[in-house]
mmCIF file of C-alpha atoms and ligand atoms in Angstrom:
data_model
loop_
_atom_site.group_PDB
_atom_site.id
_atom_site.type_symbol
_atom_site.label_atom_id
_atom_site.label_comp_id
_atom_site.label_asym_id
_atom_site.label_seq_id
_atom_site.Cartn_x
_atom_site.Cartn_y
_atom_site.Cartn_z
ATOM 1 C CA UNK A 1 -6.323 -143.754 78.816
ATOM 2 C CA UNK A 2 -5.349 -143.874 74.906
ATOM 3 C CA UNK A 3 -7.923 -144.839 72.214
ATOM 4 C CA UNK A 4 -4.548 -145.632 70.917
ATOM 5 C CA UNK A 5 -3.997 -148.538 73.050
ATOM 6 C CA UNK A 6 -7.264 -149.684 72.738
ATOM 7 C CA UNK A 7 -6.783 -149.610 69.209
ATOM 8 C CA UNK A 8 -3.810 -151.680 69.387
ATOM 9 C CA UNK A 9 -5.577 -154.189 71.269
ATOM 10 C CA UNK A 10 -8.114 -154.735 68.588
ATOM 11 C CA UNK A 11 -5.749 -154.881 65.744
ATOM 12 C CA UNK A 12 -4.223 -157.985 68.427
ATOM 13 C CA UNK A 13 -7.480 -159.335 69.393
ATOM 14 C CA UNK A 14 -10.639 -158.734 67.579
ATOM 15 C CA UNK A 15 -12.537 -161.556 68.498
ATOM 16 C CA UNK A 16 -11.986 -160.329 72.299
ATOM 17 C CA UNK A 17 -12.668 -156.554 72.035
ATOM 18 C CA UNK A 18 -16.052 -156.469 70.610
ATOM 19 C CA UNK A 19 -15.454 -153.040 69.252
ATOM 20 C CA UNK A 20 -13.438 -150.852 67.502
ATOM 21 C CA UNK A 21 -13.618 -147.534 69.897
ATOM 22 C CA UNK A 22 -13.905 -147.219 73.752
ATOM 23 C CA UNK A 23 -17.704 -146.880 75.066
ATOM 24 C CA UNK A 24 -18.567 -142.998 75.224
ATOM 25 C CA UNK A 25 -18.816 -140.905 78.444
ATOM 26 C CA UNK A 26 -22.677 -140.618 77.649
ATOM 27 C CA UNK A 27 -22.990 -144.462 77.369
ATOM 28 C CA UNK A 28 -20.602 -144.532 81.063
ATOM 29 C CA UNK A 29 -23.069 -142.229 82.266
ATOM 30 C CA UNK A 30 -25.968 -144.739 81.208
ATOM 31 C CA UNK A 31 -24.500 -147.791 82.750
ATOM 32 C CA UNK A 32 -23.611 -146.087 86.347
ATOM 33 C CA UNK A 33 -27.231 -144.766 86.350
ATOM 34 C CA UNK A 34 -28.712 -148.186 85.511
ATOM 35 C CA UNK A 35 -26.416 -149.776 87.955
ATOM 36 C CA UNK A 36 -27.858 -147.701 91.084
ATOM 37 C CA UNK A 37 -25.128 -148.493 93.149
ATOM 38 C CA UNK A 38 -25.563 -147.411 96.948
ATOM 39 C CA UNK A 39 -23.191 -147.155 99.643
ATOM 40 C CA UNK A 40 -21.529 -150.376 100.742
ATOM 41 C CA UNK A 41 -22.519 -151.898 97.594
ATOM 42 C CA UNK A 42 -19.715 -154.169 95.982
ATOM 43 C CA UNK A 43 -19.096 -153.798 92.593
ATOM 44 C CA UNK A 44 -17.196 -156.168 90.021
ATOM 45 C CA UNK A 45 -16.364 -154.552 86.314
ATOM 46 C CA UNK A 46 -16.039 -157.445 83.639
ATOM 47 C CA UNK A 47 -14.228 -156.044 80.447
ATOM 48 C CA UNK A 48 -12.863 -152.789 81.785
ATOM 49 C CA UNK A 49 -10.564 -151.934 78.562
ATOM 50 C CA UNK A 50 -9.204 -148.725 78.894
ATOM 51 C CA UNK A 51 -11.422 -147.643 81.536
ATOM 52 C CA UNK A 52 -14.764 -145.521 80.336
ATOM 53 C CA UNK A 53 -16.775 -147.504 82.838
ATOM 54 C CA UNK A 54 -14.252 -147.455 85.339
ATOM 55 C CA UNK A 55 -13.791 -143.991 85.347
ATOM 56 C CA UNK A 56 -17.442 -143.101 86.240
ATOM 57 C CA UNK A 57 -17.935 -145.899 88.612
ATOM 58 C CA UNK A 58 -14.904 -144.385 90.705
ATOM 59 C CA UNK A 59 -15.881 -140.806 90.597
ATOM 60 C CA UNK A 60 -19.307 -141.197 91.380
ATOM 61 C CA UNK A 61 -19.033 -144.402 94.222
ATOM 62 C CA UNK A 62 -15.267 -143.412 95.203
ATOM 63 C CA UNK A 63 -15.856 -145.322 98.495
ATOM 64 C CA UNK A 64 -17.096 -148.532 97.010
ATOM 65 C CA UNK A 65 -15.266 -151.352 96.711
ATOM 66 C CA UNK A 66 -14.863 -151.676 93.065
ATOM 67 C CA UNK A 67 -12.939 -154.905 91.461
ATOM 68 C CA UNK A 68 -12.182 -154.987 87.692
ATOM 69 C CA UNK A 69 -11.521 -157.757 85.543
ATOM 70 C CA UNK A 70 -9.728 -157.315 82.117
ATOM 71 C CA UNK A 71 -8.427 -160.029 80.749
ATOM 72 C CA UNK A 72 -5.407 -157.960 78.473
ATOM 73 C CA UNK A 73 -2.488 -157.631 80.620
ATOM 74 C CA UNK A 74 -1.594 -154.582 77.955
ATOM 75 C CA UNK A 75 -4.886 -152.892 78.925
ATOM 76 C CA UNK A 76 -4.788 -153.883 82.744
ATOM 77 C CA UNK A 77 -1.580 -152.490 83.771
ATOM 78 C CA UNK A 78 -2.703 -149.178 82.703
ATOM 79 C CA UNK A 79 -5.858 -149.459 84.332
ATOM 80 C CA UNK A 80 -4.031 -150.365 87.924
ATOM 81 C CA UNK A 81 -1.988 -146.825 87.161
ATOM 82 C CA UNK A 82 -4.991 -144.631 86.385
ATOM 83 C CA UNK A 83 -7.208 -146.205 89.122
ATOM 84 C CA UNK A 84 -5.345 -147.045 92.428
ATOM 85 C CA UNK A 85 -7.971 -147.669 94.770
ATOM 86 C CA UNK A 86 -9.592 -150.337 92.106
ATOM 87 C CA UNK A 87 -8.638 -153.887 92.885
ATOM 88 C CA UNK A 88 -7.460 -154.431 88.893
ATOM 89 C CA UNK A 89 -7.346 -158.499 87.840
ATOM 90 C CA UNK A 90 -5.866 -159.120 85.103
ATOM 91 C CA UNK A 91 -7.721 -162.415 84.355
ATOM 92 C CA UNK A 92 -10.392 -163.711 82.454
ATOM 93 C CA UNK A 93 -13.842 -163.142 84.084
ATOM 94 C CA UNK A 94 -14.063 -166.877 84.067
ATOM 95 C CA UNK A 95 -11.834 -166.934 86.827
ATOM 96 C CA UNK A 96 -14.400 -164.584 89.301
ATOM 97 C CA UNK A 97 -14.788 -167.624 91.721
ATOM 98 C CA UNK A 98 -10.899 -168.420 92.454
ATOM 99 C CA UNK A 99 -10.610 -164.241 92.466
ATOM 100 C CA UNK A 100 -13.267 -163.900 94.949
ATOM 101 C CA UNK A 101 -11.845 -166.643 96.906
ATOM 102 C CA UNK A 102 -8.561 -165.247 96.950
ATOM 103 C CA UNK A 103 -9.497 -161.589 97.575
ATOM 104 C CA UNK A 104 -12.141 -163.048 100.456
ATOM 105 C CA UNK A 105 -15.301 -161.900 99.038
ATOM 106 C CA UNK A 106 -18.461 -163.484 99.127
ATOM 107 C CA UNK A 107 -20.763 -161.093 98.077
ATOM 108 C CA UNK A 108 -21.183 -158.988 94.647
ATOM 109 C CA UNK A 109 -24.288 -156.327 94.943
ATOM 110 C CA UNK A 110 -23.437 -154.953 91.508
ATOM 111 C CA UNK A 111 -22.069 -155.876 87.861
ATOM 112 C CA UNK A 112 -20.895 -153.933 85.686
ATOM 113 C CA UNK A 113 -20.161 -155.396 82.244
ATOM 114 C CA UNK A 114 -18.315 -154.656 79.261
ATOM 115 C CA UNK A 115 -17.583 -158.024 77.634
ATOM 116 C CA UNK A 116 -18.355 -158.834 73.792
ATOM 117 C CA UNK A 117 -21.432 -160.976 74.336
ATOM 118 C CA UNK A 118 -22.288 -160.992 70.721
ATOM 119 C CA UNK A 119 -19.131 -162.209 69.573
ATOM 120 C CA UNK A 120 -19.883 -165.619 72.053
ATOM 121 C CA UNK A 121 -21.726 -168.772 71.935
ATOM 122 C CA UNK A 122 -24.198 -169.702 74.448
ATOM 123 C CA UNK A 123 -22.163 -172.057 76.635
ATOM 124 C CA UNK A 124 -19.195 -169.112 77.165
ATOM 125 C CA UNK A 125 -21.691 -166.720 78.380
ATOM 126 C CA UNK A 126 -23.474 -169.374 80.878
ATOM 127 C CA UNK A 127 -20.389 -170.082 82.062
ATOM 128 C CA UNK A 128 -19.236 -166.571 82.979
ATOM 129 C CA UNK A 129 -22.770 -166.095 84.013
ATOM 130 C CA UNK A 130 -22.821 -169.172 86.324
ATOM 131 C CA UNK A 131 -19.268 -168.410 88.296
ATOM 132 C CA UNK A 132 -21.333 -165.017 88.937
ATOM 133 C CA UNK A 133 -24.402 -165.987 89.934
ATOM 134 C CA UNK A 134 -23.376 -168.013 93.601
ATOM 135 C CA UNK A 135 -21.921 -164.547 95.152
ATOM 136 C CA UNK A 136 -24.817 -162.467 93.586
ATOM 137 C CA UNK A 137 -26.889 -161.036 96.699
ATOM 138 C CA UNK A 138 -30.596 -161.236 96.554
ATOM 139 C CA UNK A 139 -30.789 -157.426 95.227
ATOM 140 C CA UNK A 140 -28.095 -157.545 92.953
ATOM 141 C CA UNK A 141 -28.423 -156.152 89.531
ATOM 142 C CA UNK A 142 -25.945 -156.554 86.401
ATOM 143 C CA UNK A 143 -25.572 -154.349 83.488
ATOM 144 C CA UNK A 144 -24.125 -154.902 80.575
ATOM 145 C CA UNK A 145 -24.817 -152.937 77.004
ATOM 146 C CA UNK A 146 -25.248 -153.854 73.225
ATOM 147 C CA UNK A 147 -24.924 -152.053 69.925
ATOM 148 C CA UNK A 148 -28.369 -151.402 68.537
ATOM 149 C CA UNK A 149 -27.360 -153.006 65.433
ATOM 150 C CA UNK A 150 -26.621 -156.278 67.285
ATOM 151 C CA UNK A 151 -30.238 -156.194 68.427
ATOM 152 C CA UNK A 152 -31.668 -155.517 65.127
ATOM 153 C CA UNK A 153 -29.885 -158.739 63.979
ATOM 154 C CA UNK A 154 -31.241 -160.972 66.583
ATOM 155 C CA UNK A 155 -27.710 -161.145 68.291
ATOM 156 C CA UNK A 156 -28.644 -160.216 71.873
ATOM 157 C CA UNK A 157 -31.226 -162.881 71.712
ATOM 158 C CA UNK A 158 -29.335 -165.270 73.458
ATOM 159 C CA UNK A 159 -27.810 -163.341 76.090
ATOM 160 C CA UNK A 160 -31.384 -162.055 77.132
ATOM 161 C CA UNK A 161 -32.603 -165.695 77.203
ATOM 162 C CA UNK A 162 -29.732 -166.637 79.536
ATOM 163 C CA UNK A 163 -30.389 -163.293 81.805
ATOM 164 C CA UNK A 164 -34.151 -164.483 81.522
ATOM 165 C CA UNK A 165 -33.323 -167.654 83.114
ATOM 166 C CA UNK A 166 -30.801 -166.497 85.825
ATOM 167 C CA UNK A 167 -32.833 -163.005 86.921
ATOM 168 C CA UNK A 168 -36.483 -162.005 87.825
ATOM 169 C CA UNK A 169 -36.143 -158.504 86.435
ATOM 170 C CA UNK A 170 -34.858 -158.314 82.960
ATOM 171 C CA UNK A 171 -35.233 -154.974 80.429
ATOM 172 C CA UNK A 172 -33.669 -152.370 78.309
ATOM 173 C CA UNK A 173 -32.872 -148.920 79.159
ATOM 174 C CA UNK A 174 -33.624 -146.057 75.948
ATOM 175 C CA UNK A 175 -30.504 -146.320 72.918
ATOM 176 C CA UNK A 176 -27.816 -144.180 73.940
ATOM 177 C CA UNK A 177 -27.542 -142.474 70.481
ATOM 178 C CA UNK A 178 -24.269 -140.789 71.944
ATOM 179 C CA UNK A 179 -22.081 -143.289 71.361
ATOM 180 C CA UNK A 180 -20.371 -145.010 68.597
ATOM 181 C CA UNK A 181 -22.065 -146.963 67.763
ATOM 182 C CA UNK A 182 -25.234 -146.355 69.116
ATOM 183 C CA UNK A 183 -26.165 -148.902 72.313
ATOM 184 C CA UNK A 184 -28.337 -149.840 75.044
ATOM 185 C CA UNK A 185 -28.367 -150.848 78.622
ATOM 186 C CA UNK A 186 -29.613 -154.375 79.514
ATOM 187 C CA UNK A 187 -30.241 -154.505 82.794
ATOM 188 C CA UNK A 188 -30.668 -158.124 84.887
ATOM 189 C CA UNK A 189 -32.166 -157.838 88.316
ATOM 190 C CA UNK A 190 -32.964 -160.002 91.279
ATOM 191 C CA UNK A 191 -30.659 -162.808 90.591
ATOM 192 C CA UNK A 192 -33.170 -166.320 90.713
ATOM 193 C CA UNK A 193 -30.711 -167.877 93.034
ATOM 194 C CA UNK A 194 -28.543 -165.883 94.495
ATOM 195 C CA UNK A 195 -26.880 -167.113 97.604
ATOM 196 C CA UNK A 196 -24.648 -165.038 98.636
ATOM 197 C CA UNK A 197 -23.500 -163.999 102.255
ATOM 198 C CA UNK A 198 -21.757 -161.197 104.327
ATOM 199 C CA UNK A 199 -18.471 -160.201 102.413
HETATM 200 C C1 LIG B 1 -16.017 -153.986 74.048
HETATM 201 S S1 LIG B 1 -14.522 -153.841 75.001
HETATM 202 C C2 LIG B 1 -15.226 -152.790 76.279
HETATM 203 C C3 LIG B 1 -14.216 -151.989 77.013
HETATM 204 C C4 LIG B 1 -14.801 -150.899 77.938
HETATM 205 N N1 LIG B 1 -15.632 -151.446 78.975
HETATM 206 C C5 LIG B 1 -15.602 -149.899 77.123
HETATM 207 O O1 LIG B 1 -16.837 -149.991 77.149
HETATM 208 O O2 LIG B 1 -14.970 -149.089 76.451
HETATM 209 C C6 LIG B 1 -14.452 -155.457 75.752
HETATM 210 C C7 LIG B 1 -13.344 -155.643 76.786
HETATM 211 O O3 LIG B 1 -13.520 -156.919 77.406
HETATM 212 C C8 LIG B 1 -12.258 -157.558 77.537
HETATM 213 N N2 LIG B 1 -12.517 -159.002 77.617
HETATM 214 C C9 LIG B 1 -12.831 -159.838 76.589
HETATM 215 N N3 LIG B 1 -13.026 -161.084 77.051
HETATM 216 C C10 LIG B 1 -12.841 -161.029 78.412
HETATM 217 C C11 LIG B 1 -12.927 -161.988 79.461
HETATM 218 N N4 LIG B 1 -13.229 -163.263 79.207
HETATM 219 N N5 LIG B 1 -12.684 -161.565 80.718
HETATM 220 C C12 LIG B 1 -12.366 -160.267 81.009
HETATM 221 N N6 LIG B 1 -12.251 -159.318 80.042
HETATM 222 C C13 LIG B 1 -12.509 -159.685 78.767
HETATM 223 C C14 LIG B 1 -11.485 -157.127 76.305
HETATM 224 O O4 LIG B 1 -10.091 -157.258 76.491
HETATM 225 C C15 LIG B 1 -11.957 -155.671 76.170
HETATM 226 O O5 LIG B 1 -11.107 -154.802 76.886
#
């Protein structure tokens, strides 16, 4: 999918993209290995845009069940086209607990995140964070990434404090220099209360 469109989508909504550029293949690539997703795994994408994670999630785990949120309807009905056997919601990842309802899930092994954390407050994050946590299974694991330069200015501070409190296992994977601009990999493991049961 177009740069083009995602471009368009940031000159609409720049508070929601986060960034100017889709995420790189290399930083794709860093986010699917930090992920470790294993066979049978389920797997929700928050923030899919035009697809970079998407993309490597379905050719390396093309028998997982994989469902992406993206909350532009001008960026999800692309994403339905490219990526047919992805359950594609194009809804606000504040709305995972209806969507889970509705698609009768009760179980998420894996996250996969793309949303702007940076550009949010505390309480939007715990919220998203909260309507995740109930279907997280006790071995789940969430990724998300940052731009180095958001770290460097003390921006990620909050989002690790809320991961703190929510997961056992929280770190940072080595910057993905490939990328534009440069990121990292924060990785949440071992959800502190996750309840989930049999999907
Ligand atoms: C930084 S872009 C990342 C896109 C893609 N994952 C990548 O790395 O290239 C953030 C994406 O999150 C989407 N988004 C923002 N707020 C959202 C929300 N509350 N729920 C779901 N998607 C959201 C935006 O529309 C945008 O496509």
């Amino acid at each position: 999918m177009s740069t083009l469109l995602f471009l368009r989508d940031v000159a609409r909504n720049p508070a929601r993209m986060g960034s100017v550029v889709p995420s790189s293949a290399r930083l794709a690539q860093a986010m699917a290995d930090c992920a470790d997703i294993q066979p049978g795994h389920v797997v929700v994408e928050l923030g899919a845009g035009t697809g970079a994670f998407t993309r490597e999630l379905v050719e390396r785990h093309p028998r997982n069940r994989l469902v992406v949120f993206e909350v532009s309807a001008t960026l999800a009905g692309p994403l339905e086209r490219s990526f047919p056997t992805v359950t594609v919601v194009a809804r606000p990842a504040e709305a995972l607990p209806e969507v889970m309802a509705e698609l009768g899930l009760g179980r998420i092994d894996r996250v996969v995140s793309g949303l702007p954390w940076a550009l949010w407050g505390a309480a939007q994050q715990a919220r998203i964070l909260d309507g995740l946590v109930p279907y997280l299974a006790p071995s789940a694991r969430l990724v998300t990434f940052h731009y180095l330069h958001s770290r460097a200015l003390g921006r990620v501070r909050t989002t690790r404090g809320l991961l703190v409190e929510r997961f056992h296992d929280v770190s940072f994977s080595a910057p993905v220099w490939r990328n534009l601009p440069p990121a990292l990999v924060h990785v949440a493991a071992r959800p502190r209360a996750g309840t989930a049961g049999a999907a």
